[in-house]
Short mmCIF file of C-alpha atoms and ligand atoms in Angstrom, two decimals:
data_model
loop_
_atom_site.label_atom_id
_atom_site.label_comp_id
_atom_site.label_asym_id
_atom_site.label_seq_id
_atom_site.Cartn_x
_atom_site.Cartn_y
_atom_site.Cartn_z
CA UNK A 1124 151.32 98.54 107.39
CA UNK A 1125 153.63 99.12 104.47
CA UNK A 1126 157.42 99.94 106.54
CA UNK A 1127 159.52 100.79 103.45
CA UNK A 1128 163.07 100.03 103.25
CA UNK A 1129 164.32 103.86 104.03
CA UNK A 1130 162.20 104.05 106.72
CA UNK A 1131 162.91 100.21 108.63
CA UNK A 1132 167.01 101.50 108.18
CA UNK A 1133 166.36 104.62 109.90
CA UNK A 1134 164.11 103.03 112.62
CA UNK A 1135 166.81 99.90 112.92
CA UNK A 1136 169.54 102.70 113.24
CA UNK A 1137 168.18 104.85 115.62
CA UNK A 1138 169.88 105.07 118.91
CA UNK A 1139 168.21 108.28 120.72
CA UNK A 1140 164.56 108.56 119.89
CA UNK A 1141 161.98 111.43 120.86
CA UNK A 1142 158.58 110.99 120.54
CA UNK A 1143 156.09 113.87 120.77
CA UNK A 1144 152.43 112.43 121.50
CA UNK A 1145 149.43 113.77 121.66
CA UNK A 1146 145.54 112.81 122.68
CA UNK A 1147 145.43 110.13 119.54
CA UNK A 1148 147.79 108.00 121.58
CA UNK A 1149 145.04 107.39 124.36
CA UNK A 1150 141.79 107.91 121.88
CA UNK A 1151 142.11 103.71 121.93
CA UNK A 1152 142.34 103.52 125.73
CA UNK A 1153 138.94 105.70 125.82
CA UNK A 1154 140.03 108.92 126.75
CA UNK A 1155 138.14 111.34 123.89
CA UNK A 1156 140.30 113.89 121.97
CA UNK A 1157 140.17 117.33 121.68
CA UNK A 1158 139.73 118.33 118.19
CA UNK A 1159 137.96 115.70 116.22
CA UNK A 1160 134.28 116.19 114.63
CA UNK A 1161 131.28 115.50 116.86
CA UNK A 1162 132.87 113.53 119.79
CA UNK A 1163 135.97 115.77 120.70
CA UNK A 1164 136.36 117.31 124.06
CA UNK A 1165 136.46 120.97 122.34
CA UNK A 1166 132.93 120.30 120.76
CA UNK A 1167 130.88 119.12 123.77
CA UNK A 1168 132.16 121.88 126.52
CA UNK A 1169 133.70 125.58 125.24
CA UNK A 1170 137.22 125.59 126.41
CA UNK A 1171 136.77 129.21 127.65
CA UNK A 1172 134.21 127.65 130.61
CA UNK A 1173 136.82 124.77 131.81
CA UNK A 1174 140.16 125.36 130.94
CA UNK A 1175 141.32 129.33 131.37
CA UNK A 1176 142.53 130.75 134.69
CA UNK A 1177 139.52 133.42 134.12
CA UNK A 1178 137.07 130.39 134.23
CA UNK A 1179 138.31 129.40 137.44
CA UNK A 1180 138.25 132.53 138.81
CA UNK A 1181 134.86 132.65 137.82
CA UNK A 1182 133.34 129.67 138.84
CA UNK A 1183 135.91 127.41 140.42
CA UNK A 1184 133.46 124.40 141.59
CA UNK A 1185 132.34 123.97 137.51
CA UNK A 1186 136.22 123.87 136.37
CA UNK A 1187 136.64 121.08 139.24
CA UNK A 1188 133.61 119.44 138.47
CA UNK A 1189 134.73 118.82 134.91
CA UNK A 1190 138.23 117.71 135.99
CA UNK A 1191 137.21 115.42 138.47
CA UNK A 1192 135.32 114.13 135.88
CA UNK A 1193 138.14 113.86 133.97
CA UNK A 1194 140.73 112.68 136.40
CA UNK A 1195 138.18 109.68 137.37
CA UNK A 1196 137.99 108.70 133.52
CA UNK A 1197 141.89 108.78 133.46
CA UNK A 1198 141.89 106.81 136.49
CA UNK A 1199 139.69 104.15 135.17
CA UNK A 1200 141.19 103.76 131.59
CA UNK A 1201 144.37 101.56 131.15
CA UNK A 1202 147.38 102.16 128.94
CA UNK A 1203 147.10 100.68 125.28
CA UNK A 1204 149.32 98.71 122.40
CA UNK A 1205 150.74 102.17 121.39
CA UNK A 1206 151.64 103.49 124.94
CA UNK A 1207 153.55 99.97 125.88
CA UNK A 1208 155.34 99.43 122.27
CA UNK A 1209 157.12 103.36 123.10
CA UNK A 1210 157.77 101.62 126.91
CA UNK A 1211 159.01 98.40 125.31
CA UNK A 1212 161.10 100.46 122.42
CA UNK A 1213 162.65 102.53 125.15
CA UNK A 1214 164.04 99.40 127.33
CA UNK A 1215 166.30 98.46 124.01
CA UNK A 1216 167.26 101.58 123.20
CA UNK A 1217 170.52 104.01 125.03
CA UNK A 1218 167.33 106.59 125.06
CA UNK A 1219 163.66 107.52 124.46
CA UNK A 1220 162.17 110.37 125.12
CA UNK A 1221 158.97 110.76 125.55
CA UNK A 1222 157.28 114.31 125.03
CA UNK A 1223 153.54 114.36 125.77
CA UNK A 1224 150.72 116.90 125.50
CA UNK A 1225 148.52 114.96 127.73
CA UNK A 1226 147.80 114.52 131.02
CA UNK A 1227 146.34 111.60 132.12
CA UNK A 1228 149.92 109.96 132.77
CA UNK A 1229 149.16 106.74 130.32
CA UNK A 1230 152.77 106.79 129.09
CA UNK A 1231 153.95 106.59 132.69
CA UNK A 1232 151.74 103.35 133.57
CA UNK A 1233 152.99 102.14 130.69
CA UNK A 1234 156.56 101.76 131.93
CA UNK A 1235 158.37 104.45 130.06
CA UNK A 1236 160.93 106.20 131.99
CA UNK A 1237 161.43 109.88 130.74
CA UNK A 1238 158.19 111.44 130.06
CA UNK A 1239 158.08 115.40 129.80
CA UNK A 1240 154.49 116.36 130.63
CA UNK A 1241 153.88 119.84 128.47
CA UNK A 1242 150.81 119.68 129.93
CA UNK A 1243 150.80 118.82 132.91
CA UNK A 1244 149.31 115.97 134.54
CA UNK A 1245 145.43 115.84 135.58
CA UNK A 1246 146.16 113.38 138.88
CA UNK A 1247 148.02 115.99 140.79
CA UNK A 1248 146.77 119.87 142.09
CA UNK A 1249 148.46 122.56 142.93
CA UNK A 1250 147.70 126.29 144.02
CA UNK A 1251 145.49 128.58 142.70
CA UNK A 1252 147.72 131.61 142.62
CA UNK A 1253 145.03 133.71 141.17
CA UNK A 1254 141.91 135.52 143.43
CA UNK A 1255 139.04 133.82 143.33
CA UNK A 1256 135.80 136.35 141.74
CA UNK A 1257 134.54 138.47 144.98
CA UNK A 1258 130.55 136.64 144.97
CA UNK A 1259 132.17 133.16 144.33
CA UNK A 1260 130.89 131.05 146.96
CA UNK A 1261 134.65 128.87 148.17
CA UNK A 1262 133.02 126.32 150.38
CA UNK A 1263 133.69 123.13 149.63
CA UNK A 1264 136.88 123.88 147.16
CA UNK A 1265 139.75 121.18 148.01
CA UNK A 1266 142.25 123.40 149.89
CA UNK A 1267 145.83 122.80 150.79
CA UNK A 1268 145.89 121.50 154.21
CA UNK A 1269 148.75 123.44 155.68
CA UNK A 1270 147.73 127.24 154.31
CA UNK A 1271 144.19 127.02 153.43
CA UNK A 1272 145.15 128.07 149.87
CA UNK A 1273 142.79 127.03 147.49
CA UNK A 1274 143.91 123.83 144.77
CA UNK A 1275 143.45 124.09 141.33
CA UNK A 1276 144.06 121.03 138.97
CA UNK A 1277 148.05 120.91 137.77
CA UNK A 1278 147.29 121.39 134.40
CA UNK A 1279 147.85 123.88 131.28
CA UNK A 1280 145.11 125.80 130.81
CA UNK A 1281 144.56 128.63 127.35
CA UNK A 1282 146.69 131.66 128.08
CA UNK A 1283 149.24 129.95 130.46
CA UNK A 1284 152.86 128.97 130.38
CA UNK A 1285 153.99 125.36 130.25
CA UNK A 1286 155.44 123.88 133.02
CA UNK A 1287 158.63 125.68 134.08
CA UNK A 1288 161.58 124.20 132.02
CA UNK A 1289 159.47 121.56 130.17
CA UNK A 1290 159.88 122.95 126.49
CA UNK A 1291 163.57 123.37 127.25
CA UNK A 1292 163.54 119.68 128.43
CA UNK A 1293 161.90 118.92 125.19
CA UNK A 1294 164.11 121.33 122.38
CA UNK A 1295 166.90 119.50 124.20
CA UNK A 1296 165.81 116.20 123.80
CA UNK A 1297 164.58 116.81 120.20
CA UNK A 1298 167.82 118.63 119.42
CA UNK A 1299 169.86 115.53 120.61
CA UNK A 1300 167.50 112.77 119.38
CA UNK A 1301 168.54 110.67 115.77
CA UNK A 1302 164.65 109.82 115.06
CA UNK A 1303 161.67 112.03 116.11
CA UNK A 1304 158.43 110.41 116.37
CA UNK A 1305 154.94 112.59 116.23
CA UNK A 1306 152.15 110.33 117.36
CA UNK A 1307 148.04 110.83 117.81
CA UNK A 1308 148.88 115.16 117.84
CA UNK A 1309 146.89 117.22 115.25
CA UNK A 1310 149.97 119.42 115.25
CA UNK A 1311 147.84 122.65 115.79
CA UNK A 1312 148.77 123.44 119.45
CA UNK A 1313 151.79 125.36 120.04
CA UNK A 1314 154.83 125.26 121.11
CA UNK A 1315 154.34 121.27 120.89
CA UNK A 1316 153.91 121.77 116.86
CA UNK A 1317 157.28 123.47 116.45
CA UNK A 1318 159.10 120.72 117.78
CA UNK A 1319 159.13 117.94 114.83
CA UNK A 1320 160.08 121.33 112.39
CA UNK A 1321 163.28 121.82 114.75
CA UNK A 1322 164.08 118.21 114.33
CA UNK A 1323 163.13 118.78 110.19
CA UNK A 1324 165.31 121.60 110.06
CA UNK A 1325 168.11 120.15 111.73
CA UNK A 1326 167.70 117.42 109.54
CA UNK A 1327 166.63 114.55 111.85
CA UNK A 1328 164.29 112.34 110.66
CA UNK A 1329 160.39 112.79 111.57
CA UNK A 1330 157.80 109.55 111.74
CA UNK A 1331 153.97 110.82 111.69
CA UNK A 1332 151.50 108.36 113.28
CA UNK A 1333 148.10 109.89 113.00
CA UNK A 1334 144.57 108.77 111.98
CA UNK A 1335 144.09 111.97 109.69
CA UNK A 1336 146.21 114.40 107.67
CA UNK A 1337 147.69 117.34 109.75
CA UNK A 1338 149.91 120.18 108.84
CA UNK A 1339 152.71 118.41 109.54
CA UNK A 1340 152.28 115.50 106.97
CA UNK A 1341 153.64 117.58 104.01
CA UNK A 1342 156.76 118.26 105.47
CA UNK A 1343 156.98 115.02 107.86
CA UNK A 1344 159.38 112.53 106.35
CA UNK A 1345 157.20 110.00 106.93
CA UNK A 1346 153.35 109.99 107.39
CA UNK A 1347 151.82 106.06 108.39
CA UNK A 1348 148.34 106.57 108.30
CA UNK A 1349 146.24 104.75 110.70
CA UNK A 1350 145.80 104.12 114.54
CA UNK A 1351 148.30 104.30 117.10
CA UNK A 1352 147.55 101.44 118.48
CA UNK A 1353 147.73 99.04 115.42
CA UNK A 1354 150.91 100.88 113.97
CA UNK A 1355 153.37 101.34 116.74
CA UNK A 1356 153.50 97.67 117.99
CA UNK A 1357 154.79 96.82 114.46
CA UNK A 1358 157.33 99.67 113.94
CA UNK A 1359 158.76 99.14 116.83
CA UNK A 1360 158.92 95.19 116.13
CA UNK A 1361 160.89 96.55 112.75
CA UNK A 1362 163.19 98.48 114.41
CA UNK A 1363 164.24 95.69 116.88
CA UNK A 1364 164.40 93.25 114.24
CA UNK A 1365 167.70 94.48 112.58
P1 OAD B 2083 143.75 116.73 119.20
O1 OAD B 2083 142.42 116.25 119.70
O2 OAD B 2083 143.86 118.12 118.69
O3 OAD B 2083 144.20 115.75 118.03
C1 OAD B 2083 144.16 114.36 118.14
C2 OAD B 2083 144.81 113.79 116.91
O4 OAD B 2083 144.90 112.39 117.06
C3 OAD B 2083 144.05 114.06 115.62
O5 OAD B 2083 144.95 114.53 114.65
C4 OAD B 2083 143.50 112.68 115.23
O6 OAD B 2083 143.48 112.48 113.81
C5 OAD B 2083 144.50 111.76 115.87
N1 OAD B 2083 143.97 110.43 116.26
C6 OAD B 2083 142.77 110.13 116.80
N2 OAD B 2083 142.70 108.83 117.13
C7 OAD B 2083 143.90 108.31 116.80
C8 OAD B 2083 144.47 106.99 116.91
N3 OAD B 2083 143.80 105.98 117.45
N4 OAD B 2083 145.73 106.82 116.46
C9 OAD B 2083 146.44 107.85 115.92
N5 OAD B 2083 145.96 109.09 115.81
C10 OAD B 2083 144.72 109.33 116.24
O7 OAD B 2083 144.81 116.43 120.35
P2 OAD B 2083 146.24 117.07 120.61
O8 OAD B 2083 146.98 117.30 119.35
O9 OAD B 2083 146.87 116.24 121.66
O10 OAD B 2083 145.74 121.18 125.43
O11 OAD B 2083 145.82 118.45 121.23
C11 OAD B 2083 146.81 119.28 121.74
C12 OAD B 2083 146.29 120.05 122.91
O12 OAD B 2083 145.09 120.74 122.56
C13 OAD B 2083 145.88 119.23 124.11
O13 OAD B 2083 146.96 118.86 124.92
C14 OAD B 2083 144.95 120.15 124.83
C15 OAD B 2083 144.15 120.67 123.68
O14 OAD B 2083 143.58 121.91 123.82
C16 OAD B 2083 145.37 121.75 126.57
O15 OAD B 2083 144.35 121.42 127.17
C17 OAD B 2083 146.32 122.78 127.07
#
């Protein structure tokens, strides 16, 4: 990877970094993406029959089928060379924040500290606060023991709000932050993809890891094209080595 001299002054500078990831960052630990041609997520199930409230309502023992599917695959993949350089990066520096879109908690077994989940996170449940269609047969749905009230998985589904007080968390962190990092995101999903354009129009600095071209590249400051996994070991290496 070509780290040109701008670009290792800013990284050897930074103090407070934010890094906003995205399903690229685990593609290398096995966990498929959403958007990508013939093997993403989005192209083998329609989004409208797993992950909407209304599709739970629906047919609730499909939607957990799928995430238990899910959750085991997150359970049985480990954290990769992109996941542990961020870990490693934040141990040396006063901060790093980590902003993630997904949920299978990789950055967290990785050892970094402050991870907003925008998300969610696919290991935990909570409850359904929704009613359940009237000929939907309920037996069998995991239930929480002390009400009876039946779990759904804690994630963001289409339609819903994040996480109470996790984009705050993140314009926060962003708006404090001296280096912004966007890693593995195709920068299509919002309000995730507004958050390197805050940092662009506040003038701080904005590092694009990603295997392919997105609509952030033209504006990002920097775009390193390639894998997460190869790229972030070395950056990170750069920055430490000033
Ligand atoms: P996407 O699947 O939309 O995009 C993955 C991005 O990672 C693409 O731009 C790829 O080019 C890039 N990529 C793939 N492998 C990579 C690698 N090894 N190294 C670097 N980059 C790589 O995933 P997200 O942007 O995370 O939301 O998607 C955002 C949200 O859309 C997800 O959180 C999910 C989905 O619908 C919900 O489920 C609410």
């Amino acid at each position: 990877m070509v780290i040109d001299e701008g670009l290792r002054r800013v990284l050897q500078g930074a103090r407070r970094v934010v890094a906003l990831t995205g399903a690229g960052i685990s593609a290398e630990s096995g966990v498929p993406t959403f958007r990508e041609a013939q093997d993403g997520v989005w192209d083998q199930v329609d989004p409208e029959e797993v992950a909407t409230p209304e599709a739970f309502r629906r047919n609730p023992r499909r939607v957990w089928a799928w995430y238990a599917h899910r959750r085991q695959l997150a359970q049985q993949v480990a954290p990769n060379a992109a996941h542990r350089a961020l870990a490693e990066w934040g141990r040396s520096l006063d901060w790093l924040q980590v902003v993630t879109q997904n949920v299978d908690g990789l950055h967290q077994r990785a050892g970094s500290g402050h991870v907003v989940e925008l998300h969610g996170n696919i290991h935990r449940d909570r409850v359904f606060d929704g009613q359940l269609a009237a000929d939907v047969d309920d037996l069998e749905l995991p239930r929480f023991p002390e009400t009876g009230a039946v779990l759904r998985p804690d994630v963001v589904w289409f339609g819903e709000q994040l996480p109470e007080g996790a984009i705050e968390q993140a314009l926060a962190a962003v708006r404090s932050a001296d280096l912004m990092l966007s890693v593995g995101t195709s920068a299509m999903v919002q309000p995730a993809a507004s958050l390197p354009l805050e940092a662009l129009e506040r003038d701080i600095p904005v590092v694009e890891i990603n295997a392919e071209p997105t609509p952030l590249t033209p504006v990002a400051s920097w775009h390193l094209p390639g894998s997460a996994g190869e790229l972030l070991p070395p950056l990170v290496r750069s920055a430490a080595s000033g």
